mmCIF file of C-alpha atoms in Angstrom:
data_model
loop_
_atom_site.group_PDB
_atom_site.id
_atom_site.type_symbol
_atom_site.label_atom_id
_atom_site.label_comp_id
_atom_site.label_asym_id
_atom_site.label_seq_id
_atom_site.Cartn_x
_atom_site.Cartn_y
_atom_site.Cartn_z
ATOM 1 C CA MET A 297 14.918 -22.306 -1.985
ATOM 2 C CA HIS A 298 12.312 -19.821 -3.196
ATOM 3 C CA ARG A 299 11.440 -20.284 -6.862
ATOM 4 C CA LEU A 300 10.538 -17.248 -8.960
ATOM 5 C CA GLY A 301 8.914 -17.453 -12.390
ATOM 6 C CA PHE A 302 8.842 -14.459 -14.738
ATOM 7 C CA ILE A 303 6.118 -14.683 -17.393
ATOM 8 C CA VAL A 304 6.962 -12.780 -20.573
ATOM 9 C CA SER A 305 5.305 -12.374 -23.957
ATOM 10 C CA GLU A 306 6.292 -10.738 -27.233
ATOM 11 C CA GLY A 307 6.956 -7.027 -26.837
ATOM 12 C CA PHE A 308 7.410 -7.138 -23.067
ATOM 13 C CA GLN A 309 9.133 -4.251 -21.317
ATOM 14 C CA LEU A 310 12.713 -5.280 -20.535
ATOM 15 C CA MET A 311 12.777 -3.088 -17.448
ATOM 16 C CA ALA A 312 10.588 -5.635 -15.675
ATOM 17 C CA LEU A 313 13.443 -8.138 -15.725
ATOM 18 C CA SER A 314 15.695 -5.655 -13.901
ATOM 19 C CA THR A 315 13.903 -6.894 -10.773
ATOM 20 C CA GLN A 316 15.946 -10.077 -11.110
ATOM 21 C CA ALA A 317 18.948 -8.050 -9.931
ATOM 22 C CA VAL A 318 17.181 -7.475 -6.603
ATOM 23 C CA PHE A 319 16.838 -11.212 -6.025
ATOM 24 C CA GLU A 320 20.347 -11.888 -7.353
ATOM 25 C CA PHE A 321 21.835 -9.445 -4.841
ATOM 26 C CA ALA A 322 19.725 -10.912 -2.069
ATOM 27 C CA ASN A 323 21.504 -14.207 -2.750
ATOM 28 C CA LEU A 324 24.850 -12.405 -2.613
ATOM 29 C CA VAL A 325 24.010 -10.654 0.646
ATOM 30 C CA THR A 326 22.884 -13.865 2.345
ATOM 31 C CA GLU A 327 25.697 -15.881 0.729
ATOM 32 C CA ASP A 328 23.109 -18.484 -0.145
ATOM 33 C CA LYS A 329 21.028 -19.222 -3.240
ATOM 34 C CA PHE A 330 17.745 -18.470 -1.540
ATOM 35 C CA TYR A 331 16.158 -17.337 -4.804
ATOM 36 C CA ASP A 332 16.138 -19.318 -8.040
ATOM 37 C CA PHE A 333 14.490 -17.682 -11.038
ATOM 38 C CA ALA A 334 13.758 -18.305 -14.702
ATOM 39 C CA CYS A 335 11.716 -16.753 -17.522
ATOM 40 C CA TYR A 336 8.704 -18.510 -19.008
ATOM 41 C CA SER A 337 6.441 -17.998 -22.005
ATOM 42 C CA VAL A 338 3.554 -19.970 -23.469
ATOM 43 C CA THR A 339 5.646 -21.941 -25.951
ATOM 44 C CA GLY A 340 9.157 -21.350 -24.617
ATOM 45 C CA GLY A 341 12.121 -20.319 -26.760
ATOM 46 C CA ASP A 342 13.347 -16.805 -27.490
ATOM 47 C CA VAL A 343 10.931 -13.931 -26.809
ATOM 48 C CA MET A 344 11.673 -10.440 -28.058
ATOM 49 C CA SER A 345 11.282 -7.435 -25.783
ATOM 50 C CA SER A 346 9.978 -4.053 -26.923
ATOM 51 C CA SER A 347 13.580 -2.851 -27.234
ATOM 52 C CA GLY A 348 14.565 -5.731 -29.521
ATOM 53 C CA VAL A 349 16.479 -7.766 -26.928
ATOM 54 C CA ARG A 350 15.688 -11.473 -27.062
ATOM 55 C CA VAL A 351 15.288 -13.446 -23.850
ATOM 56 C CA SER A 352 15.436 -17.219 -23.610
ATOM 57 C CA THR A 353 12.372 -18.727 -21.953
ATOM 58 C CA LEU A 354 11.063 -22.076 -20.823
ATOM 59 C CA PRO A 355 7.522 -23.213 -21.733
ATOM 60 C CA LEU A 356 4.980 -22.563 -18.986
ATOM 61 C CA ALA A 357 3.896 -26.175 -19.092
ATOM 62 C CA SER A 358 7.370 -27.253 -18.029
ATOM 63 C CA CYS A 359 7.050 -25.592 -14.611
ATOM 64 C CA THR A 360 4.816 -27.491 -12.257
ATOM 65 C CA GLN A 361 5.084 -25.014 -9.387
ATOM 66 C CA ALA A 362 6.813 -21.800 -8.228
ATOM 67 C CA ASP A 363 6.615 -19.836 -5.010
ATOM 68 C CA THR A 364 6.236 -16.478 -6.745
ATOM 69 C CA TRP A 365 5.055 -15.651 -10.249
ATOM 70 C CA LEU A 366 5.776 -12.233 -11.768
ATOM 71 C CA VAL A 367 3.925 -11.183 -14.912
ATOM 72 C CA THR A 368 5.772 -8.578 -16.970
ATOM 73 C CA GLY A 369 4.070 -5.708 -18.761
ATOM 74 C CA ALA A 370 4.498 -4.005 -22.115
ATOM 75 C CA SER A 371 5.088 -0.411 -23.202
ATOM 76 C CA ASP A 372 2.468 -0.333 -25.968
ATOM 77 C CA PRO A 373 0.082 2.655 -25.885
ATOM 78 C CA ILE A 374 -2.818 0.186 -25.680
ATOM 79 C CA VAL A 375 -2.493 -2.856 -23.445
ATOM 80 C CA ALA A 376 -3.281 -5.966 -25.469
ATOM 81 C CA PRO A 377 -5.290 -8.825 -23.907
ATOM 82 C CA ALA A 378 -3.173 -11.517 -22.311
ATOM 83 C CA GLU A 379 -2.781 -14.855 -24.041
ATOM 84 C CA THR A 380 -5.498 -17.346 -23.149
ATOM 85 C CA GLU A 381 -2.915 -19.895 -21.996
ATOM 86 C CA VAL A 382 -1.404 -17.323 -19.615
ATOM 87 C CA LEU A 383 -4.784 -16.557 -18.073
ATOM 88 C CA LYS A 384 -5.519 -20.250 -17.552
ATOM 89 C CA PHE A 385 -2.078 -20.725 -16.058
ATOM 90 C CA LEU A 386 -2.521 -17.823 -13.613
ATOM 91 C CA ARG A 387 -5.841 -19.194 -12.384
ATOM 92 C CA ARG A 388 -4.203 -22.535 -11.674
ATOM 93 C CA ALA A 389 -1.112 -20.910 -10.148
ATOM 94 C CA GLU A 390 -3.232 -18.938 -7.677
ATOM 95 C CA ARG A 391 -4.110 -22.184 -5.908
ATOM 96 C CA HIS A 392 -0.486 -23.153 -5.302
ATOM 97 C CA ALA A 393 1.822 -20.112 -5.445
ATOM 98 C CA ARG A 394 2.692 -18.089 -2.384
ATOM 99 C CA ARG A 395 2.119 -14.871 -4.332
ATOM 100 C CA ILE A 396 1.547 -13.545 -7.840
ATOM 101 C CA ALA A 397 2.687 -10.125 -9.009
ATOM 102 C CA GLY A 398 1.762 -7.935 -11.949
ATOM 103 C CA LEU A 399 4.653 -5.631 -12.873
ATOM 104 C CA CYS A 400 3.480 -2.376 -14.462
ATOM 105 C CA THR A 401 0.808 -3.333 -17.026
ATOM 106 C CA GLY A 402 1.337 -6.987 -16.116
ATOM 107 C CA GLY A 403 -1.439 -6.277 -13.643
ATOM 108 C CA PHE A 404 -3.900 -6.285 -16.553
ATOM 109 C CA ALA A 405 -3.316 -10.030 -16.974
ATOM 110 C CA LEU A 406 -4.057 -10.620 -13.295
ATOM 111 C CA ALA A 407 -7.275 -8.657 -13.661
ATOM 112 C CA GLU A 408 -8.289 -10.511 -16.848
ATOM 113 C CA ALA A 409 -7.738 -13.781 -15.033
ATOM 114 C CA GLY A 410 -10.117 -12.604 -12.304
ATOM 115 C CA LEU A 411 -7.441 -12.666 -9.628
ATOM 116 C CA LEU A 412 -7.925 -9.017 -8.682
ATOM 117 C CA ASP A 413 -11.711 -9.066 -8.335
ATOM 118 C CA GLY A 414 -12.619 -7.175 -5.177
ATOM 119 C CA ARG A 415 -8.955 -6.368 -4.478
ATOM 120 C CA ARG A 416 -6.902 -3.175 -4.484
ATOM 121 C CA ALA A 417 -4.343 -2.837 -7.270
ATOM 122 C CA THR A 418 -2.200 -0.302 -9.068
ATOM 123 C CA THR A 419 -0.427 0.039 -12.400
ATOM 124 C CA HIS A 420 1.455 2.687 -14.350
ATOM 125 C CA TRP A 421 -0.469 5.941 -13.978
ATOM 126 C CA LEU A 422 -0.788 6.223 -17.775
ATOM 127 C CA PHE A 423 -2.876 3.034 -17.884
ATOM 128 C CA ALA A 424 -4.770 3.202 -14.581
ATOM 129 C CA ARG A 425 -7.968 4.617 -16.080
ATOM 130 C CA ASP A 426 -7.980 1.911 -18.752
ATOM 131 C CA LEU A 427 -7.507 -0.796 -16.123
ATOM 132 C CA GLN A 428 -10.409 0.583 -14.098
ATOM 133 C CA ALA A 429 -12.636 0.911 -17.163
ATOM 134 C CA ARG A 430 -11.962 -2.648 -18.308
ATOM 135 C CA HIS A 431 -12.241 -4.142 -14.836
ATOM 136 C CA PRO A 432 -14.631 -2.114 -12.637
ATOM 137 C CA GLU A 433 -14.582 -4.899 -10.068
ATOM 138 C CA VAL A 434 -10.963 -4.028 -9.259
ATOM 139 C CA GLN A 435 -10.221 -1.183 -6.825
ATOM 140 C CA VAL A 436 -7.587 0.669 -8.852
ATOM 141 C CA ASP A 437 -5.377 3.206 -7.079
ATOM 142 C CA ASP A 438 -3.455 5.181 -9.700
ATOM 143 C CA ASP A 439 -1.067 6.897 -7.308
ATOM 144 C CA ARG A 440 0.789 4.135 -5.495
ATOM 145 C CA ILE A 441 4.227 2.645 -6.115
ATOM 146 C CA PHE A 442 2.962 -0.840 -5.386
ATOM 147 C CA ILE A 443 0.091 -2.490 -3.556
ATOM 148 C CA VAL A 444 -0.041 -5.776 -1.694
ATOM 149 C CA ASP A 445 -3.503 -7.261 -1.243
ATOM 150 C CA GLY A 446 -3.155 -10.726 0.217
ATOM 151 C CA PRO A 447 -1.119 -12.898 -2.152
ATOM 152 C CA LEU A 448 -1.605 -10.472 -5.068
ATOM 153 C CA TRP A 449 1.046 -7.810 -5.660
ATOM 154 C CA THR A 450 0.855 -5.069 -8.301
ATOM 155 C CA SER A 451 3.282 -2.263 -9.097
ATOM 156 C CA ALA A 452 3.319 1.023 -10.931
ATOM 157 C CA GLY A 453 5.454 1.475 -14.015
ATOM 158 C CA MET A 454 9.122 0.899 -14.702
ATOM 159 C CA THR A 455 11.355 1.455 -11.624
ATOM 160 C CA ALA A 456 8.460 0.850 -9.228
ATOM 161 C CA ALA A 457 8.888 -2.862 -9.910
ATOM 162 C CA LEU A 458 12.273 -2.641 -8.170
ATOM 163 C CA ASP A 459 10.550 -1.328 -5.058
ATOM 164 C CA LEU A 460 8.055 -4.190 -5.202
ATOM 165 C CA ALA A 461 10.868 -6.739 -5.557
ATOM 166 C CA LEU A 462 12.736 -5.188 -2.660
ATOM 167 C CA ALA A 463 9.586 -5.414 -0.521
ATOM 168 C CA MET A 464 9.400 -9.115 -1.383
ATOM 169 C CA VAL A 465 12.978 -9.552 -0.203
ATOM 170 C CA GLU A 466 12.123 -7.808 3.041
ATOM 171 C CA ALA A 467 9.091 -10.051 3.524
ATOM 172 C CA ASP A 468 11.196 -13.170 2.853
ATOM 173 C CA LEU A 469 14.545 -12.322 4.452
ATOM 174 C CA GLY A 470 14.019 -9.332 6.696
ATOM 175 C CA GLN A 471 14.672 -5.614 6.764
ATOM 176 C CA ASP A 472 18.449 -5.818 7.164
ATOM 177 C CA VAL A 473 18.873 -7.907 4.017
ATOM 178 C CA ALA A 474 16.555 -5.621 2.039
ATOM 179 C CA ARG A 475 18.500 -2.565 3.215
ATOM 180 C CA ALA A 476 21.807 -4.192 2.223
ATOM 181 C CA VAL A 477 20.446 -5.085 -1.225
ATOM 182 C CA ALA A 478 19.231 -1.498 -1.767
ATOM 183 C CA HIS A 479 22.668 -0.224 -0.755
ATOM 184 C CA LYS A 480 24.449 -2.549 -3.184
ATOM 185 C CA LEU A 481 22.105 -1.539 -5.988
ATOM 186 C CA VAL A 482 22.787 2.148 -5.187
ATOM 187 C CA MET A 483 19.076 2.851 -4.771
ATOM 188 C CA PRO A 484 18.834 6.378 -3.302
ATOM 189 C CA GLN A 485 15.846 5.461 -1.170
ATOM 190 C CA ARG A 486 13.583 2.561 -0.394
ATOM 191 C CA ARG A 487 10.072 3.546 -1.405
ATOM 192 C CA THR A 488 7.135 2.082 0.449
ATOM 193 C CA GLY A 489 4.108 0.805 -1.392
ATOM 194 C CA GLY A 490 1.988 3.736 -0.260
ATOM 195 C CA GLN A 491 4.296 6.302 -1.777
ATOM 196 C CA SER A 492 3.090 8.444 -4.675
ATOM 197 C CA GLN A 493 4.154 7.661 -8.261
ATOM 198 C CA HIS A 494 4.843 11.360 -8.865
ATOM 199 C CA SER A 495 7.915 13.419 -7.966
ATOM 200 C CA GLU A 496 7.795 17.165 -7.521
ATOM 201 C CA LEU A 497 11.452 17.606 -8.527
ATOM 202 C CA LEU A 498 10.904 15.570 -11.654
ATOM 203 C CA GLU A 499 7.894 17.705 -12.548
ATOM 204 C CA LEU A 500 9.920 20.927 -12.149
ATOM 205 C CA ALA A 501 12.801 19.670 -14.349
ATOM 206 C CA PRO A 502 14.964 22.828 -14.438
ATOM 207 C CA LYS A 503 17.186 23.315 -17.462
ATOM 208 C CA THR A 504 20.280 24.753 -15.781
ATOM 209 C CA ASP A 505 22.502 23.685 -12.908
ATOM 210 C CA ARG A 506 22.039 26.958 -11.018
ATOM 211 C CA ILE A 507 18.274 26.492 -10.695
ATOM 212 C CA GLN A 508 18.773 22.804 -9.874
ATOM 213 C CA GLN A 509 21.228 23.809 -7.120
ATOM 214 C CA ALA A 510 18.650 26.200 -5.678
ATOM 215 C CA LEU A 511 16.038 23.426 -5.668
ATOM 216 C CA ASP A 512 18.449 20.954 -4.063
ATOM 217 C CA TYR A 513 19.266 23.558 -1.425
ATOM 218 C CA ALA A 514 15.585 24.203 -0.822
ATOM 219 C CA ARG A 515 14.786 20.525 -0.391
ATOM 220 C CA ALA A 516 17.626 20.172 2.119
ATOM 221 C CA HIS A 517 16.490 23.237 4.121
ATOM 222 C CA LEU A 518 12.696 22.997 4.056
ATOM 223 C CA LYS A 519 12.499 23.861 7.783
ATOM 224 C CA GLN A 520 13.807 27.349 6.961
ATOM 225 C CA ALA A 521 11.787 30.255 5.603
ATOM 226 C CA LEU A 522 13.545 30.035 2.191
ATOM 227 C CA SER A 523 13.156 33.525 0.833
ATOM 228 C CA VAL A 524 13.734 34.396 -2.811
ATOM 229 C CA GLU A 525 16.812 36.336 -1.724
ATOM 230 C CA GLU A 526 18.299 33.246 -0.068
ATOM 231 C CA LEU A 527 17.659 31.011 -3.057
ATOM 232 C CA ALA A 528 18.931 33.661 -5.459
ATOM 233 C CA GLU A 529 22.188 33.771 -3.552
ATOM 234 C CA VAL A 530 22.590 29.996 -3.920
ATOM 235 C CA ALA A 531 22.001 30.359 -7.674
ATOM 236 C CA HIS A 532 24.388 33.356 -7.893
ATOM 237 C CA LEU A 533 21.673 35.578 -9.349
ATOM 238 C CA SER A 534 19.937 38.720 -8.224
ATOM 239 C CA PRO A 535 16.496 38.094 -6.690
ATOM 240 C CA ARG A 536 14.810 39.622 -9.710
ATOM 241 C CA GLN A 537 16.861 37.558 -12.173
ATOM 242 C CA PHE A 538 16.311 34.415 -10.111
ATOM 243 C CA SER A 539 12.534 34.777 -10.067
ATOM 244 C CA ARG A 540 12.412 35.376 -13.794
ATOM 245 C CA VAL A 541 14.775 32.510 -14.719
ATOM 246 C CA PHE A 542 13.190 30.120 -12.209
ATOM 247 C CA THR A 543 9.693 30.694 -13.607
ATOM 248 C CA ALA A 544 10.904 30.410 -17.200
ATOM 249 C CA GLU A 545 12.667 27.092 -16.532
ATOM 250 C CA THR A 546 10.140 25.368 -14.265
ATOM 251 C CA GLY A 547 6.828 26.966 -15.210
ATOM 252 C CA GLN A 548 6.218 27.842 -11.553
ATOM 253 C CA SER A 549 7.050 30.707 -9.237
ATOM 254 C CA PRO A 550 9.670 29.991 -6.539
ATOM 255 C CA ALA A 551 6.984 30.188 -3.842
ATOM 256 C CA LYS A 552 4.721 27.676 -5.616
ATOM 257 C CA ALA A 553 7.601 25.292 -6.240
ATOM 258 C CA ILE A 554 8.751 25.416 -2.621
ATOM 259 C CA GLU A 555 5.202 24.700 -1.457
ATOM 260 C CA GLY A 556 5.191 21.649 -3.739
ATOM 261 C CA LEU A 557 8.474 20.398 -2.304
ATOM 262 C CA ARG A 558 7.139 20.887 1.219
ATOM 263 C CA LEU A 559 3.969 19.000 0.360
ATOM 264 C CA GLU A 560 5.967 16.115 -1.116
ATOM 265 C CA ALA A 561 8.221 15.963 1.955
ATOM 266 C CA ALA A 562 5.207 16.069 4.258
ATOM 267 C CA ARG A 563 3.412 13.320 2.327
ATOM 268 C CA LEU A 564 6.482 11.083 2.455
ATOM 269 C CA MET A 565 6.744 11.549 6.235
ATOM 270 C CA ILE A 566 3.026 10.902 6.641
ATOM 271 C CA GLU A 567 3.211 7.727 4.541
ATOM 272 C CA GLN A 568 6.465 6.331 5.885
ATOM 273 C CA SER A 569 6.557 7.350 9.556
ATOM 274 C CA ARG A 570 4.396 7.542 12.637
ATOM 275 C CA HIS A 571 5.485 11.072 13.541
ATOM 276 C CA PRO A 572 2.674 13.282 14.851
ATOM 277 C CA LEU A 573 1.428 15.838 12.346
ATOM 278 C CA GLU A 574 2.927 18.652 14.432
ATOM 279 C CA ILE A 575 6.387 17.218 13.777
ATOM 280 C CA VAL A 576 5.609 16.571 10.115
ATOM 281 C CA ALA A 577 4.546 20.188 9.717
ATOM 282 C CA ARG A 578 7.645 21.541 11.444
ATOM 283 C CA GLU A 579 10.103 19.319 9.554
ATOM 284 C CA SER A 580 8.601 20.118 6.156
ATOM 285 C CA GLY A 581 8.413 23.863 6.720
ATOM 286 C CA PHE A 582 4.736 24.530 7.433
ATOM 287 C CA ARG A 583 3.774 26.967 10.203
ATOM 288 C CA ASP A 584 1.820 24.404 12.187
ATOM 289 C CA ARG A 585 -0.464 21.401 11.889
ATOM 290 C CA ARG A 586 -3.417 23.552 10.781
ATOM 291 C CA HIS A 587 -1.393 25.175 8.000
ATOM 292 C CA LEU A 588 -0.255 21.723 6.795
ATOM 293 C CA ARG A 589 -3.840 20.462 6.731
ATOM 294 C CA GLU A 590 -5.087 23.502 4.803
ATOM 295 C CA VAL A 591 -2.452 23.159 2.079
ATOM 296 C CA PHE A 592 -2.808 19.370 2.000
ATOM 297 C CA VAL A 593 -6.578 19.466 1.472
ATOM 298 C CA ARG A 594 -6.288 22.232 -1.114
ATOM 299 C CA ASN A 595 -3.824 20.228 -3.204
ATOM 300 C CA PHE A 596 -4.792 16.597 -2.597
ATOM 301 C CA GLY A 597 -8.456 16.900 -1.705
ATOM 302 C CA VAL A 598 -8.076 14.862 1.510
ATOM 303 C CA PRO A 599 -6.606 15.602 4.951
ATOM 304 C CA PRO A 600 -3.244 14.120 6.020
ATOM 305 C CA GLN A 601 -4.885 11.487 8.243
ATOM 306 C CA VAL A 602 -6.645 9.916 5.241
ATOM 307 C CA THR A 603 -3.346 9.684 3.355
ATOM 308 C CA ARG A 604 -1.696 8.010 6.347
ATOM 309 C CA ARG A 605 -4.449 5.406 6.633
ATOM 310 C CA GLY A 606 -4.252 4.689 2.898
ATOM 311 C CA ALA A 607 -0.490 4.216 3.031
ATOM 312 C CA ARG A 608 -0.773 1.692 5.853
ATOM 313 C CA LEU A 609 -3.372 -0.291 3.936
ATOM 314 C CA GLY A 610 -1.243 -0.289 0.789
ATOM 315 C CA SER A 611 2.045 -1.315 2.344
#
């Protein structure tokens, strides 16, 4: 049995505990109680989340050992220092636990305890600069879903913790179990640790279904030329109307938005596969490898090969 301990404190973000569903479904998939988990706080008893939901906890002192500790974060605009007892506990736990994770801003507690000194880590992009400023000895990467550096795991905000938990399941029980868990949880994709925290479609956020349909069509047909006329037909608008409405709803021209979707698709392929860049360029709609590199460097400041190396280090 693999014992999991979730450390919570007043005002914690309830979303962090949604990761328990990943481990629960891993037990269901394997038809065995491989994972056993409980919530802990300094004194035990009920602890209130930021949304007002109370969670029953055990006192930290009552748990002599766990295989994995997961420290939850909060949604406050300023991350408060962790409780002294929690920091002392984490330093002791590092000597015995198989791994320790900081979920979202829970990574701040790991940094305060000195566990992340000299290590790579991530957190919610809103708080990454603060984490780096407070702890310059930590190598903070503000654009990763999660990072594994030895026994220390850190994740970006909110739903990224689910991806971290799923990666733990894969490490413990294998790829097939992790895939089955993701399927049961209706997760649309399994995101690797090296994947960006940002989504181009989320940034565009069209207001009407017709523009959303055009974007969905574009993402599914990136290998094609994707002219304004073609997209306008999908949206049932004239090309002139489509360009005007598209720009008004997304803040970008159709051409700029399509380039962003192609870049996102290319980056995902670069991070998650070993396909040569010629194939990545073709599948994401760029003319050739040189064109991909030009657009990549212009937008991200680094060539595709650097992104691929970073993703392998972070996964």
